[in-house]
Amino acid sequence: MKPLFTLLLATLALVSCKPAAESSATSGKPKVALVMKSLANEFFQTMAEGAKKHQAAYVADYELVVNGIKNETDLAEQVGLVEQMVSQGVQAIVIAPADSKALVTVLKRAKEAGVLVVNIDNKLDADTLKQAGLSVPFVGPDNRAGAKAVGEVLAKKLQSGDEVAIIEGVTTAFNGQQRRAGFEDAMSAAGMKIVSTQSGQWEMEKANTVASGILAANPNVKALLCANDNMALGAAAAVQSAGKSGQIQIVGFDNIAALKPLLAEGRVLATADQHGDQLAVFGIEAALKVIKEKTTPADLQTPVDVVTK
């Protein structure tokens, strides 16, 4: 993974010969910007690669600029990326916002500048959008349903009354909130006792620390439900360090490649695949359709599937 500074230099180099707006106008092709969350997360690396492959297959149809931030909580950096893309004259921004509320203001400015905005991955907060007078289509999966389905697989391995804990993502992220709610739905329906819910901020090391603390404080915990696979990896390491491998079930969300060996070994029971390699593509295609056909942007629900091995 290249440092963000290197990525930004590369992006600037691509547009240094002529302004982006002029370049796009000259080529006759719309320029689409993909603005993601942390490029340290394998999920977003996969998303970026999927978008690049799509653009390579449709090089005559549009130009693509790919951006991401250093870590999941660097909101100011993501705001800056949106502003940079507007200044470069892109016709559309497809964004996975790091925060469901904090990005609304800058996205409103982008729309006022004539840029089409399409929201993917983490849904922008409906009330904040309403207050801003902003309408943004969401293209992505039903995170609550996906997490509930993963939780239901876990419930079959437990007994009613068993203690479980949830390691959630960034608490202000809508997709994190929905995944937590889905886990809660499944555990409540199965009669499990949720003894702790803490944030791992989507990060492996943070989740490892959180999981270690949960295990120490709750020796009877039978399962850890993690809102993404990075955190599931951290939780699995904590379980192993505690000498409880095989005694505690773990589930995640995203189906990243790094988790596959743990699924095969049985160290992680299940995860949800929201098809990260196609998620940005779905958003890009939605944006291109609006630009080409001058249609009204609309929400689009994308698939999410449970993976157990």
PDB file of C-alpha atoms in Angstrom:
ATOM      1  CA  MET A   1       0.000   0.000   0.000  1.00  0.00           C
ATOM      2  CA  LYS A   2       1.422   3.377  -0.978  1.00  0.00           C
ATOM      3  CA  PRO A   3       1.325   6.188   1.593  1.00  0.00           C
ATOM      4  CA  LEU A   4      -1.512   8.620   1.022  1.00  0.00           C
ATOM      5  CA  PHE A   5       0.999  11.391   0.276  1.00  0.00           C
ATOM      6  CA  THR A   6       2.379   9.298  -2.588  1.00  0.00           C
ATOM      7  CA  LEU A   7      -1.137   8.616  -3.879  1.00  0.00           C
ATOM      8  CA  LEU A   8      -1.964  12.303  -3.787  1.00  0.00           C
ATOM      9  CA  LEU A   9       1.252  13.177  -5.619  1.00  0.00           C
ATOM     10  CA  ALA A  10       0.406  10.607  -8.262  1.00  0.00           C
ATOM     11  CA  THR A  11      -3.075  12.059  -8.628  1.00  0.00           C
ATOM     12  CA  LEU A  12      -1.721  15.584  -8.891  1.00  0.00           C
ATOM     13  CA  ALA A  13       0.818  14.450 -11.468  1.00  0.00           C
ATOM     14  CA  LEU A  14      -1.949  13.059 -13.635  1.00  0.00           C
ATOM     15  CA  VAL A  15      -3.737  16.380 -13.753  1.00  0.00           C
ATOM     16  CA  SER A  16      -0.764  18.738 -13.725  1.00  0.00           C
ATOM     17  CA  CYS A  17      -0.613  19.154 -17.506  1.00  0.00           C
ATOM     18  CA  LYS A  18      -4.100  20.656 -17.723  1.00  0.00           C
ATOM     19  CA  PRO A  19      -6.980  21.368 -15.327  1.00  0.00           C
ATOM     20  CA  ALA A  20      -9.289  18.419 -14.714  1.00  0.00           C
ATOM     21  CA  ALA A  21     -12.359  20.255 -15.943  1.00  0.00           C
ATOM     22  CA  GLU A  22     -10.602  21.145 -19.193  1.00  0.00           C
ATOM     23  CA  SER A  23      -9.276  17.600 -19.582  1.00  0.00           C
ATOM     24  CA  SER A  24     -12.729  16.123 -19.077  1.00  0.00           C
ATOM     25  CA  ALA A  25     -14.330  18.603 -21.451  1.00  0.00           C
ATOM     26  CA  THR A  26     -11.707  17.906 -24.088  1.00  0.00           C
ATOM     27  CA  SER A  27     -12.062  14.135 -23.853  1.00  0.00           C
ATOM     28  CA  GLY A  28     -15.848  14.278 -23.720  1.00  0.00           C
ATOM     29  CA  LYS A  29     -15.763  11.714 -20.935  1.00  0.00           C
ATOM     30  CA  PRO A  30     -17.132  12.374 -17.443  1.00  0.00           C
ATOM     31  CA  LYS A  31     -14.604  12.265 -14.633  1.00  0.00           C
ATOM     32  CA  VAL A  32     -15.687  10.304 -11.576  1.00  0.00           C
ATOM     33  CA  ALA A  33     -13.940  10.515  -8.198  1.00  0.00           C
ATOM     34  CA  LEU A  34     -14.039   7.574  -5.784  1.00  0.00           C
ATOM     35  CA  VAL A  35     -13.480   8.806  -2.221  1.00  0.00           C
ATOM     36  CA  MET A  36     -13.108   5.991   0.292  1.00  0.00           C
ATOM     37  CA  LYS A  37     -12.325   5.464   3.954  1.00  0.00           C
ATOM     38  CA  SER A  38      -9.046   3.991   5.197  1.00  0.00           C
ATOM     39  CA  LEU A  39      -6.731   2.513   2.583  1.00  0.00           C
ATOM     40  CA  ALA A  40      -5.119   0.572   5.435  1.00  0.00           C
ATOM     41  CA  ASN A  41      -8.259  -1.549   5.441  1.00  0.00           C
ATOM     42  CA  GLU A  42      -8.106  -4.434   2.969  1.00  0.00           C
ATOM     43  CA  PHE A  43     -11.797  -3.972   2.204  1.00  0.00           C
ATOM     44  CA  PHE A  44     -11.183  -0.533   0.687  1.00  0.00           C
ATOM     45  CA  GLN A  45      -8.094  -1.719  -1.147  1.00  0.00           C
ATOM     46  CA  THR A  46     -10.327  -4.343  -2.747  1.00  0.00           C
ATOM     47  CA  MET A  47     -12.945  -1.712  -3.508  1.00  0.00           C
ATOM     48  CA  ALA A  48     -10.333   0.468  -5.221  1.00  0.00           C
ATOM     49  CA  GLU A  49      -9.018  -2.404  -7.327  1.00  0.00           C
ATOM     50  CA  GLY A  50     -12.537  -3.319  -8.425  1.00  0.00           C
ATOM     51  CA  ALA A  51     -13.190   0.261  -9.496  1.00  0.00           C
ATOM     52  CA  LYS A  52      -9.911   0.476 -11.434  1.00  0.00           C
ATOM     53  CA  LYS A  53     -10.655  -2.776 -13.277  1.00  0.00           C
ATOM     54  CA  HIS A  54     -14.097  -1.490 -14.214  1.00  0.00           C
ATOM     55  CA  GLN A  55     -12.681   1.773 -15.558  1.00  0.00           C
ATOM     56  CA  ALA A  56     -10.040  -0.126 -17.531  1.00  0.00           C
ATOM     57  CA  ALA A  57     -12.816  -2.161 -19.149  1.00  0.00           C
ATOM     58  CA  TYR A  58     -14.788   1.002 -19.966  1.00  0.00           C
ATOM     59  CA  VAL A  59     -11.923   3.405 -20.607  1.00  0.00           C
ATOM     60  CA  ALA A  60     -13.812   5.063 -23.452  1.00  0.00           C
ATOM     61  CA  ASP A  61     -16.745   5.883 -21.181  1.00  0.00           C
ATOM     62  CA  TYR A  62     -15.248   7.708 -18.192  1.00  0.00           C
ATOM     63  CA  GLU A  63     -12.161   8.802 -16.283  1.00  0.00           C
ATOM     64  CA  LEU A  64     -11.562   7.750 -12.690  1.00  0.00           C
ATOM     65  CA  VAL A  65      -9.713   9.316  -9.765  1.00  0.00           C
ATOM     66  CA  VAL A  66      -9.290   7.077  -6.693  1.00  0.00           C
ATOM     67  CA  ASN A  67      -8.697   8.506  -3.218  1.00  0.00           C
ATOM     68  CA  GLY A  68      -8.700   7.268   0.381  1.00  0.00           C
ATOM     69  CA  ILE A  69      -7.725   8.418   3.852  1.00  0.00           C
ATOM     70  CA  LYS A  70      -5.033   7.152   6.220  1.00  0.00           C
ATOM     71  CA  ASN A  71      -7.284   5.871   8.967  1.00  0.00           C
ATOM     72  CA  GLU A  72     -10.966   5.392   9.631  1.00  0.00           C
ATOM     73  CA  THR A  73     -11.343   8.447  11.881  1.00  0.00           C
ATOM     74  CA  ASP A  74      -9.507  11.098   9.846  1.00  0.00           C
ATOM     75  CA  LEU A  75     -12.588  13.082   8.920  1.00  0.00           C
ATOM     76  CA  ALA A  76     -10.732  16.302   8.120  1.00  0.00           C
ATOM     77  CA  GLU A  77      -8.647  14.497   5.525  1.00  0.00           C
ATOM     78  CA  GLN A  78     -11.720  13.083   3.813  1.00  0.00           C
ATOM     79  CA  VAL A  79     -13.380  16.496   3.791  1.00  0.00           C
ATOM     80  CA  GLY A  80     -10.223  17.832   2.148  1.00  0.00           C
ATOM     81  CA  LEU A  81     -10.329  15.110  -0.503  1.00  0.00           C
ATOM     82  CA  VAL A  82     -13.902  16.022  -1.423  1.00  0.00           C
ATOM     83  CA  GLU A  83     -12.918  19.682  -1.735  1.00  0.00           C
ATOM     84  CA  GLN A  84      -9.921  18.722  -3.871  1.00  0.00           C
ATOM     85  CA  MET A  85     -12.078  16.660  -6.216  1.00  0.00           C
ATOM     86  CA  VAL A  86     -14.516  19.546  -6.657  1.00  0.00           C
ATOM     87  CA  SER A  87     -11.658  21.914  -7.442  1.00  0.00           C
ATOM     88  CA  GLN A  88     -10.376  19.437 -10.043  1.00  0.00           C
ATOM     89  CA  GLY A  89     -13.701  19.603 -11.850  1.00  0.00           C
ATOM     90  CA  VAL A  90     -15.012  16.070 -11.470  1.00  0.00           C
ATOM     91  CA  GLN A  91     -18.593  15.476 -12.616  1.00  0.00           C
ATOM     92  CA  ALA A  92     -19.392  12.925  -9.888  1.00  0.00           C
ATOM     93  CA  ILE A  93     -18.141  11.899  -6.457  1.00  0.00           C
ATOM     94  CA  VAL A  94     -18.837   8.361  -5.285  1.00  0.00           C
ATOM     95  CA  ILE A  95     -18.117   8.391  -1.559  1.00  0.00           C
ATOM     96  CA  ALA A  96     -17.882   5.962   1.330  1.00  0.00           C
ATOM     97  CA  PRO A  97     -18.060   8.534   4.141  1.00  0.00           C
ATOM     98  CA  ALA A  98     -15.999   7.978   7.277  1.00  0.00           C
ATOM     99  CA  ASP A  99     -18.801   9.595   9.289  1.00  0.00           C
ATOM    100  CA  SER A 100     -22.506   9.635   8.503  1.00  0.00           C
ATOM    101  CA  LYS A 101     -23.003  13.256   9.611  1.00  0.00           C
ATOM    102  CA  ALA A 102     -19.685  15.097   9.381  1.00  0.00           C
ATOM    103  CA  LEU A 103     -19.365  14.820   5.582  1.00  0.00           C
ATOM    104  CA  VAL A 104     -22.812  16.227   4.779  1.00  0.00           C
ATOM    105  CA  THR A 105     -21.747  19.894   4.779  1.00  0.00           C
ATOM    106  CA  VAL A 106     -18.887  19.455   2.309  1.00  0.00           C
ATOM    107  CA  LEU A 107     -21.001  17.181   0.111  1.00  0.00           C
ATOM    108  CA  LYS A 108     -23.682  19.875   0.004  1.00  0.00           C
ATOM    109  CA  ARG A 109     -21.040  22.325  -1.214  1.00  0.00           C
ATOM    110  CA  ALA A 110     -20.006  19.792  -3.842  1.00  0.00           C
ATOM    111  CA  LYS A 111     -23.563  19.435  -5.070  1.00  0.00           C
ATOM    112  CA  GLU A 112     -24.014  23.211  -5.141  1.00  0.00           C
ATOM    113  CA  ALA A 113     -20.923  23.309  -7.363  1.00  0.00           C
ATOM    114  CA  GLY A 114     -22.714  21.038  -9.826  1.00  0.00           C
ATOM    115  CA  VAL A 115     -21.122  17.748  -8.802  1.00  0.00           C
ATOM    116  CA  LEU A 116     -23.276  14.630  -8.625  1.00  0.00           C
ATOM    117  CA  VAL A 117     -22.835  12.827  -5.293  1.00  0.00           C
ATOM    118  CA  VAL A 118     -23.488   9.104  -4.843  1.00  0.00           C
ATOM    119  CA  ASN A 119     -23.196   7.568  -1.354  1.00  0.00           C
ATOM    120  CA  ILE A 120     -21.847   3.997  -1.004  1.00  0.00           C
ATOM    121  CA  ASP A 121     -20.909   1.661   1.865  1.00  0.00           C
ATOM    122  CA  ASN A 122     -21.777   3.853   4.868  1.00  0.00           C
ATOM    123  CA  LYS A 123     -25.115   5.615   4.553  1.00  0.00           C
ATOM    124  CA  LEU A 124     -25.305   9.318   5.284  1.00  0.00           C
ATOM    125  CA  ASP A 125     -27.575  10.265   8.183  1.00  0.00           C
ATOM    126  CA  ALA A 126     -31.116  10.909   6.946  1.00  0.00           C
ATOM    127  CA  ASP A 127     -31.927  13.645   9.483  1.00  0.00           C
ATOM    128  CA  THR A 128     -28.681  15.506   8.802  1.00  0.00           C
ATOM    129  CA  LEU A 129     -29.340  15.345   5.061  1.00  0.00           C
ATOM    130  CA  LYS A 130     -32.866  16.652   5.606  1.00  0.00           C
ATOM    131  CA  GLN A 131     -31.642  19.542   7.755  1.00  0.00           C
ATOM    132  CA  ALA A 132     -29.115  20.425   5.053  1.00  0.00           C
ATOM    133  CA  GLY A 133     -31.757  20.217   2.341  1.00  0.00           C
ATOM    134  CA  LEU A 134     -29.627  17.653   0.555  1.00  0.00           C
ATOM    135  CA  SER A 135     -30.746  14.549  -1.336  1.00  0.00           C
ATOM    136  CA  VAL A 136     -28.068  11.904  -1.976  1.00  0.00           C
ATOM    137  CA  PRO A 137     -28.776   8.416  -3.354  1.00  0.00           C
ATOM    138  CA  PHE A 138     -27.418   5.480  -1.360  1.00  0.00           C
ATOM    139  CA  VAL A 139     -26.035   2.491  -3.242  1.00  0.00           C
ATOM    140  CA  GLY A 140     -25.177  -0.331  -0.888  1.00  0.00           C
ATOM    141  CA  PRO A 141     -26.288  -3.340   1.136  1.00  0.00           C
ATOM    142  CA  ASP A 142     -28.700  -3.702   4.031  1.00  0.00           C
ATOM    143  CA  ASN A 143     -26.074  -3.884   6.783  1.00  0.00           C
ATOM    144  CA  ARG A 144     -28.588  -4.700   9.489  1.00  0.00           C
ATOM    145  CA  ALA A 145     -29.976  -7.667   7.574  1.00  0.00           C
ATOM    146  CA  GLY A 146     -26.473  -8.890   6.754  1.00  0.00           C
ATOM    147  CA  ALA A 147     -25.305  -8.723  10.369  1.00  0.00           C
ATOM    148  CA  LYS A 148     -28.493 -10.392  11.553  1.00  0.00           C
ATOM    149  CA  ALA A 149     -27.926 -13.273   9.121  1.00  0.00           C
ATOM    150  CA  VAL A 150     -24.361 -13.710  10.416  1.00  0.00           C
ATOM    151  CA  GLY A 151     -25.666 -13.584  13.996  1.00  0.00           C
ATOM    152  CA  GLU A 152     -28.223 -16.269  13.227  1.00  0.00           C
ATOM    153  CA  VAL A 153     -25.446 -18.613  12.057  1.00  0.00           C
ATOM    154  CA  LEU A 154     -23.655 -17.949  15.335  1.00  0.00           C
ATOM    155  CA  ALA A 155     -26.800 -18.522  17.401  1.00  0.00           C
ATOM    156  CA  LYS A 156     -27.003 -22.105  16.147  1.00  0.00           C
ATOM    157  CA  LYS A 157     -23.638 -22.785  17.812  1.00  0.00           C
ATOM    158  CA  LEU A 158     -24.734 -21.396  21.194  1.00  0.00           C
ATOM    159  CA  GLN A 159     -27.260 -22.132  23.911  1.00  0.00           C
ATOM    160  CA  SER A 160     -29.996 -19.759  25.012  1.00  0.00           C
ATOM    161  CA  GLY A 161     -28.674 -17.632  27.859  1.00  0.00           C
ATOM    162  CA  ASP A 162     -25.037 -17.755  26.732  1.00  0.00           C
ATOM    163  CA  GLU A 163     -23.027 -14.576  27.215  1.00  0.00           C
ATOM    164  CA  VAL A 164     -21.815 -12.748  24.106  1.00  0.00           C
ATOM    165  CA  ALA A 165     -20.131  -9.416  23.367  1.00  0.00           C
ATOM    166  CA  ILE A 166     -20.232  -7.037  20.413  1.00  0.00           C
ATOM    167  CA  ILE A 167     -17.222  -5.156  19.064  1.00  0.00           C
ATOM    168  CA  GLU A 168     -18.743  -2.398  16.978  1.00  0.00           C
ATOM    169  CA  GLY A 169     -17.200   0.030  14.498  1.00  0.00           C
ATOM    170  CA  VAL A 170     -17.006   3.810  14.694  1.00  0.00           C
ATOM    171  CA  THR A 171     -20.113   4.679  16.676  1.00  0.00           C
ATOM    172  CA  THR A 172     -21.111   7.612  14.441  1.00  0.00           C
ATOM    173  CA  ALA A 173     -21.008   5.507  11.266  1.00  0.00           C
ATOM    174  CA  PHE A 174     -24.444   4.420  10.095  1.00  0.00           C
ATOM    175  CA  ASN A 175     -23.241   1.071   8.750  1.00  0.00           C
ATOM    176  CA  GLY A 176     -21.612   0.363  12.114  1.00  0.00           C
ATOM    177  CA  GLN A 177     -24.832   1.232  13.904  1.00  0.00           C
ATOM    178  CA  GLN A 178     -26.801  -1.019  11.580  1.00  0.00           C
ATOM    179  CA  ARG A 179     -24.435  -3.954  12.005  1.00  0.00           C
ATOM    180  CA  ARG A 180     -24.608  -3.622  15.771  1.00  0.00           C
ATOM    181  CA  ALA A 181     -28.411  -3.546  15.538  1.00  0.00           C
ATOM    182  CA  GLY A 182     -28.404  -6.649  13.322  1.00  0.00           C
ATOM    183  CA  PHE A 183     -26.225  -8.537  15.790  1.00  0.00           C
ATOM    184  CA  GLU A 184     -28.533  -7.429  18.613  1.00  0.00           C
ATOM    185  CA  ASP A 185     -31.585  -8.584  16.641  1.00  0.00           C
ATOM    186  CA  ALA A 186     -30.144 -12.080  16.196  1.00  0.00           C
ATOM    187  CA  MET A 187     -28.885 -12.417  19.765  1.00  0.00           C
ATOM    188  CA  SER A 188     -32.151 -11.167  21.251  1.00  0.00           C
ATOM    189  CA  ALA A 189     -34.211 -13.570  19.156  1.00  0.00           C
ATOM    190  CA  ALA A 190     -31.997 -16.475  20.248  1.00  0.00           C
ATOM    191  CA  GLY A 191     -32.114 -15.528  23.926  1.00  0.00           C
ATOM    192  CA  MET A 192     -28.429 -14.654  24.312  1.00  0.00           C
ATOM    193  CA  LYS A 193     -27.115 -12.255  26.949  1.00  0.00           C
ATOM    194  CA  ILE A 194     -25.091  -9.359  25.560  1.00  0.00           C
ATOM    195  CA  VAL A 195     -22.691  -8.502  28.396  1.00  0.00           C
ATOM    196  CA  SER A 196     -20.577  -5.876  26.632  1.00  0.00           C
ATOM    197  CA  THR A 197     -20.646  -3.631  23.561  1.00  0.00           C
ATOM    198  CA  GLN A 198     -17.499  -1.632  22.813  1.00  0.00           C
ATOM    199  CA  SER A 199     -16.027   0.123  19.786  1.00  0.00           C
ATOM    200  CA  GLY A 200     -12.983  -1.262  18.006  1.00  0.00           C
ATOM    201  CA  GLN A 201     -13.115   1.721  15.590  1.00  0.00           C
ATOM    202  CA  TRP A 202     -12.924  -0.695  12.625  1.00  0.00           C
ATOM    203  CA  GLU A 203      -9.233  -1.363  13.428  1.00  0.00           C
ATOM    204  CA  MET A 204      -7.483  -4.654  14.199  1.00  0.00           C
ATOM    205  CA  GLU A 205      -5.166  -3.427  16.970  1.00  0.00           C
ATOM    206  CA  LYS A 206      -7.917  -1.488  18.732  1.00  0.00           C
ATOM    207  CA  ALA A 207     -10.236  -4.489  18.543  1.00  0.00           C
ATOM    208  CA  ASN A 208      -7.498  -6.743  19.913  1.00  0.00           C
ATOM    209  CA  THR A 209      -7.205  -4.514  22.978  1.00  0.00           C
ATOM    210  CA  VAL A 210     -10.977  -4.297  23.380  1.00  0.00           C
ATOM    211  CA  ALA A 211     -11.429  -8.056  23.008  1.00  0.00           C
ATOM    212  CA  SER A 212      -8.690  -8.769  25.548  1.00  0.00           C
ATOM    213  CA  GLY A 213     -10.462  -6.521  28.041  1.00  0.00           C
ATOM    214  CA  ILE A 214     -13.829  -8.139  27.395  1.00  0.00           C
ATOM    215  CA  LEU A 215     -12.413 -11.629  27.925  1.00  0.00           C
ATOM    216  CA  ALA A 216     -10.713 -10.608  31.166  1.00  0.00           C
ATOM    217  CA  ALA A 217     -13.848  -8.962  32.545  1.00  0.00           C
ATOM    218  CA  ASN A 218     -16.284 -11.613  31.310  1.00  0.00           C
ATOM    219  CA  PRO A 219     -14.737 -15.090  31.633  1.00  0.00           C
ATOM    220  CA  ASN A 220     -17.986 -16.785  30.568  1.00  0.00           C
ATOM    221  CA  VAL A 221     -18.287 -15.046  27.194  1.00  0.00           C
ATOM    222  CA  LYS A 222     -18.975 -17.585  24.453  1.00  0.00           C
ATOM    223  CA  ALA A 223     -18.820 -15.345  21.374  1.00  0.00           C
ATOM    224  CA  LEU A 224     -17.484 -12.066  19.996  1.00  0.00           C
ATOM    225  CA  LEU A 225     -19.519 -10.418  17.240  1.00  0.00           C
ATOM    226  CA  CYS A 226     -17.292  -8.041  15.261  1.00  0.00           C
ATOM    227  CA  ALA A 227     -18.696  -5.391  12.925  1.00  0.00           C
ATOM    228  CA  ASN A 228     -15.901  -5.869  10.389  1.00  0.00           C
ATOM    229  CA  ASP A 229     -13.240  -8.451   9.588  1.00  0.00           C
ATOM    230  CA  ASN A 230     -10.304  -6.286  10.642  1.00  0.00           C
ATOM    231  CA  MET A 231     -11.755  -6.336  14.136  1.00  0.00           C
ATOM    232  CA  ALA A 232     -12.484 -10.060  13.876  1.00  0.00           C
ATOM    233  CA  LEU A 233      -8.789 -10.620  13.168  1.00  0.00           C
ATOM    234  CA  GLY A 234      -7.900  -8.635  16.266  1.00  0.00           C
ATOM    235  CA  ALA A 235     -10.451 -10.527  18.338  1.00  0.00           C
ATOM    236  CA  ALA A 236      -9.156 -13.892  17.116  1.00  0.00           C
ATOM    237  CA  ALA A 237      -5.632 -12.930  18.184  1.00  0.00           C
ATOM    238  CA  ALA A 238      -6.935 -11.929  21.608  1.00  0.00           C
ATOM    239  CA  VAL A 239      -8.753 -15.240  22.010  1.00  0.00           C
ATOM    240  CA  GLN A 240      -5.612 -17.135  21.069  1.00  0.00           C
ATOM    241  CA  SER A 241      -3.492 -15.090  23.500  1.00  0.00           C
ATOM    242  CA  ALA A 242      -5.987 -15.809  26.255  1.00  0.00           C
ATOM    243  CA  GLY A 243      -5.619 -19.544  25.624  1.00  0.00           C
ATOM    244  CA  LYS A 244      -9.279 -19.855  24.683  1.00  0.00           C
ATOM    245  CA  SER A 245      -9.024 -20.990  21.069  1.00  0.00           C
ATOM    246  CA  GLY A 246     -11.931 -23.294  20.256  1.00  0.00           C
ATOM    247  CA  GLN A 247     -13.882 -22.053  23.269  1.00  0.00           C
ATOM    248  CA  ILE A 248     -15.113 -18.725  21.897  1.00  0.00           C
ATOM    249  CA  GLN A 249     -16.903 -18.213  18.592  1.00  0.00           C
ATOM    250  CA  ILE A 250     -16.098 -15.162  16.466  1.00  0.00           C
ATOM    251  CA  VAL A 251     -17.990 -13.627  13.563  1.00  0.00           C
ATOM    252  CA  GLY A 252     -17.128 -10.670  11.342  1.00  0.00           C
ATOM    253  CA  PHE A 253     -18.342  -8.682   8.344  1.00  0.00           C
ATOM    254  CA  ASP A 254     -16.738  -7.956   4.909  1.00  0.00           C
ATOM    255  CA  ASN A 255     -15.175 -11.291   3.812  1.00  0.00           C
ATOM    256  CA  ILE A 256     -11.690  -9.883   3.287  1.00  0.00           C
ATOM    257  CA  ALA A 257      -8.952 -12.219   2.032  1.00  0.00           C
ATOM    258  CA  ALA A 258      -7.013 -12.051   5.307  1.00  0.00           C
ATOM    259  CA  LEU A 259      -9.910 -13.696   7.113  1.00  0.00           C
ATOM    260  CA  LYS A 260     -10.181 -16.726   4.849  1.00  0.00           C
ATOM    261  CA  PRO A 261      -7.479 -18.813   6.613  1.00  0.00           C
ATOM    262  CA  LEU A 262      -9.228 -18.239   9.949  1.00  0.00           C
ATOM    263  CA  LEU A 263     -12.544 -19.322   8.460  1.00  0.00           C
ATOM    264  CA  ALA A 264     -10.883 -22.456   7.087  1.00  0.00           C
ATOM    265  CA  GLU A 265      -9.291 -23.214  10.454  1.00  0.00           C
ATOM    266  CA  GLY A 266     -12.518 -22.613  12.352  1.00  0.00           C
ATOM    267  CA  ARG A 267     -11.071 -19.708  14.350  1.00  0.00           C
ATOM    268  CA  VAL A 268     -13.772 -17.480  12.856  1.00  0.00           C
ATOM    269  CA  LEU A 269     -17.218 -18.957  12.293  1.00  0.00           C
ATOM    270  CA  ALA A 270     -18.760 -16.635   9.707  1.00  0.00           C
ATOM    271  CA  THR A 271     -18.660 -13.274   7.998  1.00  0.00           C
ATOM    272  CA  ALA A 272     -20.783 -11.286   5.560  1.00  0.00           C
ATOM    273  CA  ASP A 273     -19.720 -10.634   1.987  1.00  0.00           C
ATOM    274  CA  GLN A 274     -20.980  -7.303   0.681  1.00  0.00           C
ATOM    275  CA  HIS A 275     -18.914  -7.810  -2.470  1.00  0.00           C
ATOM    276  CA  GLY A 276     -16.384  -5.060  -1.851  1.00  0.00           C
ATOM    277  CA  ASP A 277     -14.823  -5.519  -5.274  1.00  0.00           C
ATOM    278  CA  GLN A 278     -18.130  -4.471  -6.838  1.00  0.00           C
ATOM    279  CA  LEU A 279     -19.499  -2.000  -4.304  1.00  0.00           C
ATOM    280  CA  ALA A 280     -17.765   1.047  -5.777  1.00  0.00           C
ATOM    281  CA  VAL A 281     -18.607  -0.230  -9.265  1.00  0.00           C
ATOM    282  CA  PHE A 282     -22.307  -0.234  -8.379  1.00  0.00           C
ATOM    283  CA  GLY A 283     -21.971   3.407  -7.290  1.00  0.00           C
ATOM    284  CA  ILE A 284     -19.953   4.408 -10.345  1.00  0.00           C
ATOM    285  CA  GLU A 285     -22.455   2.788 -12.703  1.00  0.00           C
ATOM    286  CA  ALA A 286     -25.310   4.554 -10.928  1.00  0.00           C
ATOM    287  CA  ALA A 287     -23.510   7.897 -11.313  1.00  0.00           C
ATOM    288  CA  LEU A 288     -22.754   7.313 -14.999  1.00  0.00           C
ATOM    289  CA  LYS A 289     -26.377   6.418 -15.670  1.00  0.00           C
ATOM    290  CA  VAL A 290     -27.579   9.657 -14.097  1.00  0.00           C
ATOM    291  CA  ILE A 291     -25.013  11.693 -16.068  1.00  0.00           C
ATOM    292  CA  LYS A 292     -25.796   9.972 -19.371  1.00  0.00           C
ATOM    293  CA  GLU A 293     -29.554   9.694 -19.110  1.00  0.00           C
ATOM    294  CA  LYS A 294     -30.113  12.794 -16.947  1.00  0.00           C
ATOM    295  CA  THR A 295     -32.281  10.707 -14.644  1.00  0.00           C
ATOM    296  CA  THR A 296     -33.125  11.392 -11.020  1.00  0.00           C
ATOM    297  CA  PRO A 297     -30.681   9.615  -8.669  1.00  0.00           C
ATOM    298  CA  ALA A 298     -32.283   6.793  -6.704  1.00  0.00           C
ATOM    299  CA  ASP A 299     -31.276   4.425  -3.917  1.00  0.00           C
ATOM    300  CA  LEU A 300     -30.118   0.951  -4.926  1.00  0.00           C
ATOM    301  CA  GLN A 301     -29.803  -2.006  -2.562  1.00  0.00           C
ATOM    302  CA  THR A 302     -26.854  -4.262  -3.343  1.00  0.00           C
ATOM    303  CA  PRO A 303     -26.342  -7.900  -2.288  1.00  0.00           C
ATOM    304  CA  VAL A 304     -24.836  -9.181   0.958  1.00  0.00           C
ATOM    305  CA  ASP A 305     -24.247 -12.890   1.615  1.00  0.00           C
ATOM    306  CA  VAL A 306     -23.176 -14.989   4.591  1.00  0.00           C
ATOM    307  CA  VAL A 307     -19.840 -16.802   4.212  1.00  0.00           C
ATOM    308  CA  THR A 308     -18.812 -19.630   6.526  1.00  0.00           C
ATOM    309  CA  LYS A 309     -15.705 -21.020   4.828  1.00  0.00           C
TER     310      LYS A 309
END
